[in-house]
Coordinates of C-alpha atoms in Angstrom, one line a residue:
M1 CA 40.7 13.0 -23.2
Q2 CA 37.7 11.4 -21.2
H3 CA 35.4 15.1 -21.8
S4 CA 36.7 15.1 -25.8
M5 CA 35.8 12.0 -26.6
D6 CA 32.9 13.1 -25.3
D7 CA 31.7 15.4 -26.7
T8 CA 32.5 14.5 -29.6
A9 CA 30.0 11.3 -29.3
A10 CA 27.4 13.4 -28.5
Q11 CA 27.9 15.7 -31.6
Q12 CA 27.7 13.0 -33.7
T13 CA 24.9 12.1 -31.5
A14 CA 22.6 15.2 -32.1
S15 CA 23.7 15.6 -36.4
M16 CA 22.6 11.9 -36.2
V17 CA 19.0 13.2 -34.4
E18 CA 18.6 16.1 -35.0
G19 CA 19.3 15.3 -39.2
S20 CA 16.6 12.0 -39.1
P21 CA 13.4 13.7 -39.0
V22 CA 11.7 11.0 -40.7
R23 CA 13.4 8.1 -38.8
V24 CA 11.3 9.7 -35.3
L25 CA 8.1 9.9 -37.0
V26 CA 8.2 6.3 -38.6
Y27 CA 9.0 5.5 -34.9
V28 CA 6.5 6.9 -33.4
A29 CA 4.1 5.9 -36.6
V30 CA 4.8 2.4 -35.6
V31 CA 4.3 2.5 -31.7
L32 CA 1.1 5.0 -32.1
C33 CA -0.5 1.7 -34.2
L34 CA 0.3 0.1 -32.4
L35 CA -0.9 1.0 -29.8
L36 CA -3.9 1.7 -31.1
A37 CA -4.7 -1.6 -33.0
A38 CA -4.9 -3.1 -28.6
L39 CA -7.5 -0.7 -27.0
P40 CA -9.9 -2.9 -29.2
A41 CA -9.3 -5.7 -26.8
I42 CA -10.2 -3.2 -23.6
E43 CA -14.0 -2.8 -23.9
P44 CA -15.9 -0.9 -22.1
L45 CA -17.3 -2.0 -18.5
G46 CA -21.4 -1.6 -19.8
T47 CA -23.2 -1.9 -23.5
P48 CA -22.7 1.3 -25.4
N49 CA -26.8 3.0 -25.9
A50 CA -27.8 0.6 -23.1
P51 CA -31.0 1.7 -20.9
A52 CA -30.2 4.4 -17.8
V53 CA -32.3 3.9 -14.4
S54 CA -34.7 6.1 -14.7
E55 CA -36.6 8.1 -11.5
G56 CA -34.7 4.8 -9.5
E57 CA -36.0 2.1 -11.5
L58 CA -35.4 0.3 -14.7
D59 CA -36.3 -2.4 -16.4
L60 CA -34.8 -5.3 -17.9
T61 CA -36.8 -7.4 -18.8
E62 CA -36.3 -7.2 -22.5
W63 CA -32.9 -7.8 -21.9
D64 CA -31.2 -10.3 -23.1
F65 CA -27.1 -10.7 -20.4
G66 CA -26.1 -13.1 -23.3
S67 CA -25.5 -11.5 -26.0
K68 CA -24.8 -8.3 -24.4
P69 CA -23.8 -9.4 -21.2
S70 CA -22.5 -6.6 -18.9
I71 CA -25.0 -3.7 -18.6
E72 CA -23.3 -0.4 -16.7
L73 CA -26.5 1.6 -14.3
K74 CA -26.5 5.2 -15.1
G75 CA -29.1 7.1 -14.8
D76 CA -31.6 8.8 -12.2
W77 CA -31.3 6.7 -8.8
G78 CA -33.1 8.2 -5.7
F79 CA -31.2 9.9 -4.0
Y80 CA -32.0 10.3 0.4
W81 CA -29.5 13.5 1.6
Q82 CA -28.8 13.1 5.0
Q83 CA -30.8 10.1 5.2
V84 CA -30.6 6.5 5.9
V85 CA -32.7 3.8 3.4
D86 CA -33.3 1.0 5.5
P87 CA -31.9 -1.6 3.2
Q88 CA -34.4 -4.2 4.3
A89 CA -37.6 -2.0 3.5
V90 CA -39.9 -2.6 0.6
S91 CA -40.4 0.4 -0.2
P92 CA -38.4 3.2 1.4
A93 CA -39.5 4.8 4.7
A94 CA -37.3 7.7 5.0
T95 CA -38.7 11.2 3.5
G96 CA -37.6 14.0 0.8
E97 CA -36.7 11.5 -2.4
A98 CA -35.2 13.0 -5.3
Y99 CA -33.6 12.2 -7.8
I100 CA -29.1 12.0 -8.9
R101 CA -27.5 11.8 -12.0
V102 CA -25.2 7.9 -10.9
P103 CA -21.9 9.0 -11.8
G104 CA -21.6 12.3 -10.4
H105 CA -21.0 13.8 -7.1
W106 CA -23.6 14.4 -5.2
A107 CA -23.2 17.7 -5.3
Q108 CA -25.4 18.8 -8.0
I109 CA -28.1 18.0 -6.0
A110 CA -29.7 21.5 -4.8
G111 CA -29.5 21.6 -0.4
A112 CA -26.8 18.6 -0.2
G113 CA -23.4 20.1 0.9
T114 CA -20.0 18.7 0.2
H115 CA -20.0 16.6 3.2
G116 CA -22.2 14.3 4.3
F117 CA -24.1 11.3 4.0
A118 CA -27.1 9.6 1.5
S119 CA -28.5 7.1 0.9
Y120 CA -28.5 6.1 -3.6
V121 CA -31.8 3.4 -4.3
A122 CA -32.4 1.7 -7.6
D123 CA -35.3 -0.9 -8.1
L124 CA -34.3 -2.9 -11.3
I125 CA -36.1 -6.6 -12.8
L126 CA -34.6 -8.5 -14.5
P127 CA -34.8 -11.0 -17.4
A128 CA -36.6 -14.6 -16.4
S129 CA -34.1 -16.8 -18.3
A130 CA -31.4 -14.1 -16.9
P131 CA -27.6 -17.0 -16.0
P132 CA -25.6 -16.2 -12.8
L133 CA -24.8 -12.6 -12.7
M134 CA -22.6 -9.6 -10.7
L135 CA -22.4 -7.0 -9.7
K136 CA -19.2 -4.6 -9.9
M137 CA -18.4 -1.8 -7.6
T138 CA -15.9 0.1 -8.8
E139 CA -15.3 4.2 -7.3
V140 CA -17.0 5.1 -4.3
G141 CA -16.3 8.3 -2.1
T142 CA -15.5 8.2 0.2
A143 CA -17.1 5.4 2.5
S144 CA -20.4 2.7 1.5
A145 CA -22.5 0.0 2.4
V146 CA -23.9 -1.6 -0.2
Y147 CA -26.8 -4.0 0.1
V148 CA -28.6 -6.4 -2.6
N149 CA -32.0 -7.3 -1.6
G150 CA -31.9 -6.3 1.8
V151 CA -28.4 -8.2 2.1
L152 CA -24.9 -6.1 2.6
V153 CA -22.8 -7.8 -0.1
H154 CA -19.4 -5.0 -0.5
E155 CA -18.1 -2.3 1.8
S156 CA -15.6 0.1 1.0
G157 CA -14.8 2.1 4.1
R158 CA -17.1 2.4 6.5
F159 CA -19.7 3.9 6.2
G160 CA -21.0 6.8 8.5
T161 CA -22.9 9.5 9.6
T162 CA -20.6 11.8 11.2
G163 CA -17.0 12.4 10.7
Q164 CA -15.7 10.3 14.2
T165 CA -18.3 7.8 12.7
S166 CA -17.1 7.7 9.0
V167 CA -13.9 6.2 7.7
P168 CA -12.5 6.7 4.4
G169 CA -11.5 3.4 1.7
I170 CA -11.4 2.5 -0.9
Q171 CA -12.5 -0.9 -1.8
R172 CA -13.9 -2.3 -5.4
D173 CA -15.2 -5.9 -5.5
L174 CA -16.3 -8.4 -7.4
I175 CA -20.0 -9.6 -6.1
R176 CA -22.2 -12.7 -7.0
V177 CA -26.2 -11.6 -7.3
L178 CA -27.2 -13.9 -5.6
A179 CA -30.5 -12.3 -3.3
V180 CA -33.1 -12.7 -6.1
D181 CA -36.7 -12.9 -5.0
E182 CA -39.0 -15.0 -6.8
N183 CA -40.7 -12.0 -9.1
R184 CA -36.7 -11.5 -10.3
H185 CA -37.0 -8.2 -8.3
L186 CA -33.2 -6.4 -7.9
R187 CA -33.3 -3.6 -4.8
I188 CA -30.0 -1.5 -4.8
V189 CA -29.2 0.4 -1.5
I190 CA -26.2 2.1 -1.6
H191 CA -24.7 4.4 2.0
V192 CA -22.2 6.7 0.7
S193 CA -21.0 9.0 3.7
N194 CA -18.5 11.4 2.9
F195 CA -16.0 13.8 5.7
D196 CA -12.6 13.3 4.0
Y197 CA -12.7 14.2 0.5
R198 CA -13.6 17.7 -1.4
T199 CA -16.7 16.3 -2.4
G200 CA -18.6 13.0 -2.7
G201 CA -21.3 10.5 -4.5
I202 CA -21.1 6.9 -6.5
W203 CA -18.0 8.5 -8.8
D204 CA -18.1 5.5 -11.2
P205 CA -21.0 3.6 -12.6
P206 CA -22.0 -0.2 -11.2
V207 CA -22.1 -2.3 -13.0
L208 CA -24.4 -5.5 -13.3
G209 CA -23.1 -8.5 -15.5
T210 CA -22.7 -12.2 -16.2
V211 CA -20.2 -13.9 -14.0
E212 CA -17.9 -14.9 -16.7
K213 CA -18.2 -11.4 -18.9
I214 CA -17.2 -8.8 -15.7
Q215 CA -14.7 -11.4 -14.6
Q216 CA -12.8 -11.2 -18.0
Q217 CA -13.3 -7.5 -18.5
Q218 CA -11.3 -7.5 -15.0
D219 CA -9.0 -9.9 -16.0
V220 CA -8.0 -7.8 -19.4
R221 CA -7.7 -4.8 -17.4
L222 CA -5.7 -6.1 -15.3
A223 CA -3.3 -7.6 -17.5
Y224 CA -3.0 -3.7 -19.8
A225 CA -3.0 -1.9 -15.7
I226 CA -0.2 -4.7 -15.3
F227 CA 1.1 -4.4 -18.7
L228 CA 1.9 -0.8 -19.4
A229 CA 3.1 -0.6 -15.3
S230 CA 6.1 -3.2 -15.7
G231 CA 6.6 -1.6 -19.8
I232 CA 7.0 1.6 -18.0
C233 CA 9.1 0.6 -15.2
V234 CA 11.5 -1.2 -17.2
I235 CA 12.4 2.0 -19.3
G236 CA 12.4 4.1 -16.4
L237 CA 15.2 1.5 -14.8
Y238 CA 16.5 1.2 -18.7
Q239 CA 17.7 5.8 -18.4
I240 CA 18.5 5.3 -14.4
G241 CA 21.4 2.7 -15.9
L242 CA 21.6 5.4 -19.2
Y243 CA 22.6 7.9 -15.8
S244 CA 24.6 5.3 -14.3
L245 CA 26.4 4.7 -17.1
R246 CA 27.3 8.8 -18.2
R247 CA 26.6 10.9 -15.4
E248 CA 27.4 14.1 -17.4
D249 CA 23.9 14.2 -18.5
I250 CA 21.5 14.2 -16.0
S251 CA 18.6 13.6 -18.3
P252 CA 17.4 10.4 -18.0
L253 CA 17.4 10.6 -14.8
Y254 CA 15.1 13.2 -15.2
F255 CA 13.2 11.0 -16.9
A256 CA 13.6 7.6 -14.8
A257 CA 11.8 10.1 -12.2
F258 CA 9.5 10.8 -14.2
C259 CA 8.2 7.4 -15.2
I260 CA 8.2 5.9 -12.1
G261 CA 5.1 9.3 -10.9
I262 CA 3.4 8.3 -14.1
V263 CA 3.8 4.3 -12.8
L264 CA 2.7 5.5 -9.4
R265 CA -0.7 7.5 -11.0
I266 CA -1.4 4.0 -13.3
L267 CA -1.5 1.8 -9.9
S268 CA -3.5 4.6 -8.3
T269 CA -5.8 5.4 -10.7
D270 CA -6.8 3.5 -12.7
E271 CA -9.6 0.5 -11.8
R272 CA -7.0 1.3 -8.2
F273 CA -4.6 -1.7 -9.2
L274 CA -2.1 -0.6 -6.4
T275 CA -4.6 -1.5 -3.8
L276 CA -4.4 -5.5 -5.3
L277 CA -0.4 -4.8 -4.7
V278 CA -0.9 -3.5 -1.2
P279 CA -4.2 -5.1 0.1
D280 CA -2.9 -3.1 3.2
I281 CA -2.9 0.3 2.1
S282 CA -4.6 3.3 3.8
Y283 CA -7.1 5.6 1.6
V284 CA -5.2 8.8 2.6
A285 CA -1.6 7.4 1.6
L286 CA -3.3 6.3 -1.4
V287 CA -5.1 9.3 -2.9
R288 CA -2.1 11.3 -1.2
I289 CA 0.0 8.8 -3.7
E290 CA -2.7 9.4 -6.9
Y291 CA -2.4 13.3 -6.5
L292 CA 1.8 13.4 -5.8
S293 CA 2.5 11.2 -8.8
F294 CA 1.6 14.1 -11.3
L295 CA 3.0 17.0 -8.8
L296 CA 5.8 15.4 -9.0
A297 CA 6.1 14.1 -12.4
T298 CA 5.5 17.0 -13.7
P299 CA 8.6 18.9 -12.3
A300 CA 10.5 16.0 -12.8
F301 CA 9.9 16.4 -16.9
G302 CA 10.2 20.0 -16.7
M303 CA 13.7 20.1 -15.0
F304 CA 14.4 17.4 -18.4
L305 CA 12.8 19.2 -21.4
V306 CA 15.8 21.9 -19.3
E307 CA 18.6 19.6 -20.3
I308 CA 17.1 18.7 -23.5
L309 CA 16.5 22.0 -24.4
R310 CA 19.4 23.6 -22.4
G311 CA 19.7 27.4 -23.1
K312 CA 15.8 27.6 -25.1
F313 CA 13.8 28.0 -21.5
P314 CA 13.8 31.2 -19.9
V315 CA 14.2 31.2 -16.2
W316 CA 10.7 32.9 -15.3
M317 CA 8.9 29.5 -17.4
R318 CA 11.5 27.5 -15.1
F319 CA 10.7 28.3 -12.1
A320 CA 6.7 28.7 -13.2
G321 CA 6.6 25.1 -14.4
I322 CA 8.8 23.3 -11.1
L323 CA 7.9 25.6 -8.4
P324 CA 4.3 25.1 -7.9
G325 CA 5.3 21.4 -7.8
L326 CA 7.6 21.4 -5.0
L327 CA 5.2 23.5 -3.3
G328 CA 2.3 21.2 -3.7
S329 CA 3.8 18.2 -3.1
L330 CA 5.2 19.4 0.4
A331 CA 0.9 20.5 0.8
I332 CA 0.3 16.8 0.2
V333 CA 2.3 15.5 2.2
F334 CA 1.1 17.6 5.9
T335 CA -2.3 18.1 4.1
Q336 CA -5.1 15.4 5.0
P337 CA -7.3 14.8 1.5
V338 CA -10.0 17.0 3.2
V339 CA -7.9 19.6 2.6
F340 CA -5.6 19.2 -0.9
S341 CA -8.6 17.8 -2.7
E342 CA -10.0 21.2 -2.7
W343 CA -6.9 23.0 -4.5
L344 CA -7.6 20.4 -7.6
P345 CA -8.5 22.8 -10.2
F346 CA -4.9 24.7 -9.2
F347 CA -3.1 21.1 -9.2
Q348 CA -5.1 21.0 -12.8
A349 CA -4.5 24.1 -13.3
Y350 CA -0.4 23.8 -12.9
L351 CA -1.0 21.0 -15.6
V352 CA -2.0 22.5 -18.2
F353 CA -0.2 26.0 -18.0
G354 CA 3.1 23.3 -17.9
C355 CA 1.4 21.7 -21.1
L356 CA 0.8 24.6 -22.6
C357 CA 5.0 26.2 -22.0
C358 CA 6.1 22.2 -23.6
I359 CA 4.2 22.9 -26.6
Y360 CA 5.7 26.3 -27.4
L361 CA 9.2 25.5 -26.1
L362 CA 9.3 22.5 -28.3
I363 CA 7.2 24.4 -31.4
R364 CA 9.6 26.2 -31.3
A365 CA 12.6 24.2 -31.2
I366 CA 11.2 23.0 -34.2
F367 CA 11.6 26.1 -36.1
N368 CA 15.2 26.2 -34.6
Q369 CA 15.7 22.8 -37.4
M370 CA 15.6 20.7 -33.8
W371 CA 14.4 17.8 -35.4
V372 CA 14.5 15.6 -32.3
A373 CA 11.8 17.5 -31.8
W374 CA 9.7 16.2 -33.3
G375 CA 8.9 13.1 -32.2
F376 CA 8.9 14.9 -28.7
L377 CA 6.1 16.9 -30.0
I378 CA 3.8 14.7 -31.7
S379 CA 3.8 12.2 -28.3
F380 CA 3.2 15.3 -26.7
L381 CA 0.1 16.0 -28.5
A382 CA -1.2 12.6 -27.7
L383 CA -0.5 12.6 -24.1
L384 CA -2.0 16.7 -23.7
V385 CA -4.8 15.1 -24.8
A386 CA -4.8 12.4 -22.6
V387 CA -4.2 14.3 -19.2
F388 CA -7.8 16.5 -20.9
N389 CA -9.3 13.4 -20.2
D390 CA -8.2 12.7 -17.5
I391 CA -9.7 16.5 -16.1
L392 CA -12.7 16.4 -18.1
V393 CA -13.4 13.0 -16.1
S394 CA -12.3 14.3 -12.4
V395 CA -14.6 16.4 -12.5
G396 CA -17.3 15.0 -14.5
L397 CA -18.1 16.5 -17.9
V398 CA -16.9 13.3 -20.2
Q399 CA -17.0 9.7 -19.6
T400 CA -14.2 7.6 -21.1
P401 CA -12.6 4.5 -20.0
V402 CA -9.6 5.7 -18.1
I403 CA -7.4 3.1 -20.3
L404 CA -7.1 6.0 -22.5
V405 CA -4.2 8.1 -20.1
S406 CA -2.1 5.2 -19.6
T407 CA -1.9 4.4 -23.9
G408 CA -1.3 7.9 -24.0
L409 CA 1.3 8.0 -21.2
F410 CA 3.0 4.7 -22.0
F411 CA 3.0 6.2 -26.0
F412 CA 4.8 9.3 -24.2
I413 CA 7.4 7.3 -22.6
V414 CA 8.3 4.8 -25.5
V415 CA 8.6 7.5 -27.6
Q416 CA 10.9 9.6 -25.4
T417 CA 13.1 6.6 -24.2
Y418 CA 13.4 6.1 -28.4
V419 CA 14.9 9.8 -28.7
L420 CA 17.0 9.9 -25.5
S421 CA 18.6 6.2 -27.0
M422 CA 19.8 8.1 -30.0
R423 CA 21.5 10.7 -28.4
S424 CA 22.6 8.4 -25.4
S425 CA 24.1 5.7 -28.2
L426 CA 27.3 6.4 -29.2
A427 CA 28.0 8.6 -26.1
L428 CA 28.0 5.1 -25.2
R429 CA 30.9 4.4 -27.0
S430 CA 33.2 5.8 -25.0
V431 CA 32.2 4.3 -21.6
E432 CA 33.3 0.7 -23.7
L433 CA 36.7 1.7 -23.7
L434 CA 36.6 2.4 -19.6
R435 CA 35.4 -0.7 -19.0
F436 CA 37.8 -3.1 -19.2
Q437 CA 39.9 -1.7 -16.2
L438 CA 37.1 -0.6 -14.8
E439 CA 36.5 -4.3 -14.2
A440 CA 39.7 -5.8 -13.0
H441 CA 39.2 -3.4 -10.4
S442 CA 35.4 -4.4 -9.7
N443 CA 36.5 -7.8 -9.7
Q444 CA 39.2 -7.2 -6.8
L445 CA 36.5 -4.2 -5.0
E446 CA 33.9 -7.5 -5.1
A447 CA 36.3 -9.8 -3.3
E448 CA 36.8 -7.6 -0.6
V449 CA 34.0 -7.1 -0.4
A450 CA 32.5 -10.5 -0.1
E451 CA 35.3 -11.0 2.8
R452 CA 34.3 -7.8 5.1
T453 CA 30.9 -8.9 4.2
R454 CA 31.5 -12.5 6.0
D455 CA 33.8 -10.8 9.2
L456 CA 30.2 -8.2 9.3
A457 CA 27.8 -11.2 8.9
T458 CA 29.9 -13.7 12.3
A459 CA 30.0 -10.0 14.1
N460 CA 26.4 -9.4 13.6
A461 CA 25.9 -12.9 14.9
A462 CA 28.1 -12.2 18.0
L463 CA 26.0 -9.0 19.0
E464 CA 22.7 -10.7 17.9
K465 CA 22.8 -12.9 20.7
L466 CA 24.2 -10.8 22.8
T467 CA 21.4 -8.8 22.7
V468 CA 18.4 -11.1 22.9
E469 CA 20.6 -13.8 26.2
D470 CA 20.6 -13.2 29.4
S471 CA 24.4 -12.5 30.0
L472 CA 24.7 -14.2 33.4
T473 CA 22.3 -17.3 33.4
Q474 CA 22.7 -18.0 29.5
I475 CA 19.1 -17.9 28.7
A476 CA 16.9 -15.3 27.0
N477 CA 16.9 -11.7 28.5
R478 CA 13.9 -9.4 29.1
R479 CA 13.8 -8.7 25.5
Q480 CA 14.0 -11.8 24.1
F481 CA 11.1 -12.6 26.2
D482 CA 9.0 -9.3 24.9
Q483 CA 9.5 -9.7 21.2
T484 CA 8.4 -13.1 21.6
L485 CA 5.3 -12.7 24.1
A486 CA 4.5 -10.0 21.1
R487 CA 4.7 -12.0 18.4
E488 CA 2.9 -14.9 19.9
W489 CA 0.5 -12.6 21.6
A490 CA -0.5 -11.6 17.6
S491 CA -0.8 -15.5 16.5
H492 CA -3.1 -16.9 19.3
H493 CA -5.5 -13.2 19.1
R494 CA -5.8 -14.9 15.0
R495 CA -6.1 -18.2 15.8
Q496 CA -7.5 -17.9 19.5
E497 CA -6.0 -20.9 21.2
A498 CA -4.7 -20.8 24.9
L499 CA -1.4 -18.9 25.8
S500 CA 0.2 -19.3 29.2
L501 CA 2.5 -17.6 31.2
I502 CA 4.4 -19.1 34.1
L503 CA 5.5 -15.6 36.4
C504 CA 8.4 -17.6 38.6
D505 CA 10.3 -16.0 41.4
I506 CA 13.2 -17.1 43.9
D507 CA 12.3 -17.5 47.7
Y508 CA 14.3 -15.6 50.4
F509 CA 17.2 -14.5 47.5
K510 CA 18.1 -11.2 49.5
K511 CA 19.2 -13.5 52.8
Y512 CA 20.8 -16.1 50.6
N513 CA 22.6 -12.7 48.5
D514 CA 23.2 -12.3 52.4
R515 CA 24.5 -15.3 53.3
F516 CA 27.0 -16.2 50.7
G517 CA 27.5 -12.8 49.0
H518 CA 26.7 -12.3 45.6
V519 CA 28.9 -14.6 43.6
R520 CA 27.2 -17.7 44.7
G521 CA 23.8 -16.1 44.4
D522 CA 24.8 -15.9 40.1
E523 CA 25.9 -19.9 41.1
A524 CA 22.6 -20.2 42.5
L525 CA 20.9 -18.3 39.5
Q526 CA 22.2 -20.0 36.9
Q527 CA 21.9 -23.0 38.0
V528 CA 18.1 -23.0 38.6
A529 CA 17.6 -21.1 35.0
L530 CA 19.4 -24.1 33.9
C531 CA 17.2 -26.3 35.7
L532 CA 14.6 -24.3 34.0
R533 CA 15.7 -24.5 31.0
D534 CA 16.4 -28.1 30.3
C535 CA 12.0 -28.5 32.5
L536 CA 10.9 -27.6 28.5
S537 CA 11.2 -30.0 25.8
R538 CA 9.0 -28.2 23.1
P539 CA 11.0 -26.0 20.8
N540 CA 8.2 -23.0 21.1
D541 CA 8.6 -22.9 24.8
L542 CA 10.3 -19.9 26.4
V543 CA 12.4 -19.3 29.6
A544 CA 14.1 -16.2 30.6
R545 CA 15.5 -13.7 33.0
Y546 CA 12.6 -11.4 34.0
G547 CA 14.9 -9.6 36.3
G548 CA 16.6 -10.0 39.6
E549 CA 15.7 -13.1 40.7
E550 CA 12.7 -13.9 38.6
F551 CA 12.0 -15.8 35.4
V552 CA 9.2 -15.6 33.5
V553 CA 8.3 -19.5 31.2
L554 CA 6.5 -18.5 28.4
L555 CA 4.6 -21.9 27.0
P556 CA 2.5 -21.2 23.5
D557 CA -0.4 -23.2 23.0
T558 CA -0.8 -24.3 26.1
P559 CA -4.5 -24.8 28.0
S560 CA -4.2 -23.9 32.2
E561 CA -3.7 -27.7 32.9
G562 CA -0.7 -28.1 31.2
A563 CA 0.5 -24.7 32.8
R564 CA -0.6 -26.5 35.9
E565 CA 1.6 -29.7 35.4
L566 CA 4.7 -27.9 34.2
A567 CA 4.7 -25.3 37.3
E568 CA 4.6 -29.0 39.7
R569 CA 7.3 -30.1 37.2
L570 CA 9.1 -26.6 37.3
L571 CA 8.4 -26.6 41.2
G572 CA 9.6 -29.8 42.4
A573 CA 13.2 -30.0 39.8
V574 CA 13.8 -27.0 42.3
R575 CA 13.8 -28.3 45.0
E576 CA 15.5 -31.7 43.4
L577 CA 18.6 -29.3 43.1
R578 CA 19.1 -29.2 46.6
I579 CA 20.8 -25.4 46.7
S580 CA 22.1 -25.3 50.8
H581 CA 19.6 -22.2 52.0
P582 CA 19.9 -21.9 55.4
D583 CA 17.7 -18.7 55.9
S584 CA 14.7 -20.5 53.9
P585 CA 11.8 -22.7 55.8
E586 CA 12.8 -26.1 53.6
G587 CA 16.0 -25.0 53.9
I588 CA 16.4 -25.5 50.2
V589 CA 16.7 -22.9 47.8
T590 CA 12.7 -22.8 46.6
L591 CA 10.3 -20.7 44.0
S592 CA 6.7 -19.1 44.5
M593 CA 4.6 -19.1 40.9
G594 CA 2.0 -17.1 39.8
V595 CA 0.3 -19.4 36.8
T596 CA -2.0 -17.5 33.9
T597 CA -3.1 -18.8 30.8
I598 CA -5.5 -16.6 28.7
I599 CA -7.1 -16.8 24.5
P600 CA -6.5 -13.4 23.7
D601 CA -9.0 -11.1 22.3
A602 CA -9.2 -7.4 22.1
R603 CA -10.2 -6.4 25.6
T604 CA -7.3 -8.0 26.9
S605 CA -3.3 -6.9 26.2
R606 CA 0.3 -8.5 26.6
A607 CA 0.7 -6.1 30.2
Q608 CA -2.8 -7.7 31.4
L609 CA -1.4 -11.3 31.1
V610 CA 1.8 -9.8 33.0
E611 CA 0.4 -8.3 35.3
R612 CA -2.1 -11.1 35.6
A613 CA 0.6 -13.7 36.3
D614 CA 2.8 -11.4 38.7
E615 CA -0.9 -10.8 40.7
L616 CA -1.3 -14.5 41.1
L617 CA 2.5 -14.8 42.3
Y618 CA 2.5 -12.6 45.0
R619 CA -0.8 -14.6 46.3
A620 CA 2.1 -17.5 46.3
K621 CA 4.1 -15.3 48.3
S622 CA 1.6 -14.6 51.0
E623 CA 0.5 -18.3 51.3
G624 CA 3.4 -19.1 52.8
R625 CA 6.1 -19.7 49.1
N626 CA 7.2 -22.6 47.4
R627 CA 4.4 -23.4 45.9
Y628 CA 2.3 -22.0 42.8
I629 CA -1.6 -20.3 42.8
A630 CA -2.9 -20.1 39.6
D631 CA -6.4 -19.1 38.4

């Protein structure tokens, strides 16, 4: 019965969609017009027809930053292959100067390899009335250090002259230009190294402009990227919702996977905004996401078309369109960028092949009177333009704003969402009939889940207590001490504050056990542990059983003097317990202690702190016990 209702709804939906080409085309036209209307707000970073750097020099004395607030520093920069130019020199002392086109790859220079290092130099003369300026650093492959008039103002990764010293990074930055000499001269020296990608160089030109304009353009681009990414995310979640309501149709799930790939593509390419969301993301992870985003999105979209155009996909085309993307994704996951980036032309060819196959199938569907294919075809052609733009930009043949790719993808996804919604609208009516029956069952299930969740929370709390508390002494155990020491060590290393540790051992405890037995020994351990705990007054101080008859006291933010005072107090408190111990020279249970204090830094470790306390404890024992030794 349910299948019959779904089939009827699907037939009605298909009839509605396939019989309404005008409706689809009108929607496509409206969405396209809205996106085209929004594009003028996304200004290019530079000013069109601006002067370019020529033979490493750019004279901006006649440039008016008031009417033309920004300029891309394109052109022929001074280029020194395998040389590190002194950024503080009046004129470069290096030899072998050549000129290289920026933006571009340094492989365009004869003799320059794909891997190595180089120095880029440009001398600018600013107008006398120049306002406060800002330098926007964009894409450099793959590690760089930027100097303005000899001052280091920006680093991306870590520049190095070997593969061992060079660390790749993708860090875009906005730099206020402060170091301008009295002659309004601005020397920009960029050291670039690449040992981790298929080729190196300055891939996007630096941009010089007024502080207000550069910041405004950055904010607008960020807002636009957030708009596109969030919009596509919502569409993806919507498709997942559709699939959850009607599991028989798996096409929305494939389309949701495609949307996720496109979101990752936008965030990992357009201005690298993913680095703002995840500041600690590594270069390798970012490049992998960039590549995987389109390699996984392509087979996801291929599976989506397989579901939409059932019976119209040749078997060989399915495997040719999906299998290379999956194999390429595995290669990216298990190899480094220096390896898989060499395969970029093959990935791009695979993408172009997939696009051509889709166009062929959509045209065939139109001839077969599937009017829904009109929306697919128009939006796909827009996407194809964006894809080709992306490929041409990546190989340096054209320079267009990257927002063209993102906008094309967004337009494509919005149109596909509309088409999918039309297909699903009638099918969802059958789901509505089941909603009331499911609601009662859902409420009952939620109540059971809530009850079991409470029981589980209680059990987890008891289990958590067992994992961090010593069952005999009822104080912290070794595991909790290790976790607390790791946390406090990191905190004190960051704040450069003193961290103290007291390692305690009950004197002659083996003889105590031999005389009184282990039951009395356990009681003595309990009394000593509670005594040590009661001597601590600060909430962050920690006493823990370290092992056997050993205890450890961790004292955050405590200098050496405070640790000694507490050690003296602990010794006296244990003596005052007056626990009889005939085999001890004192006649009672006493402690020996090692007290150490350290300010954590990169040369020290937690293990060294504990080892030092253990050494001092050994000295205290060797000097007669019932005392503490501090460093």
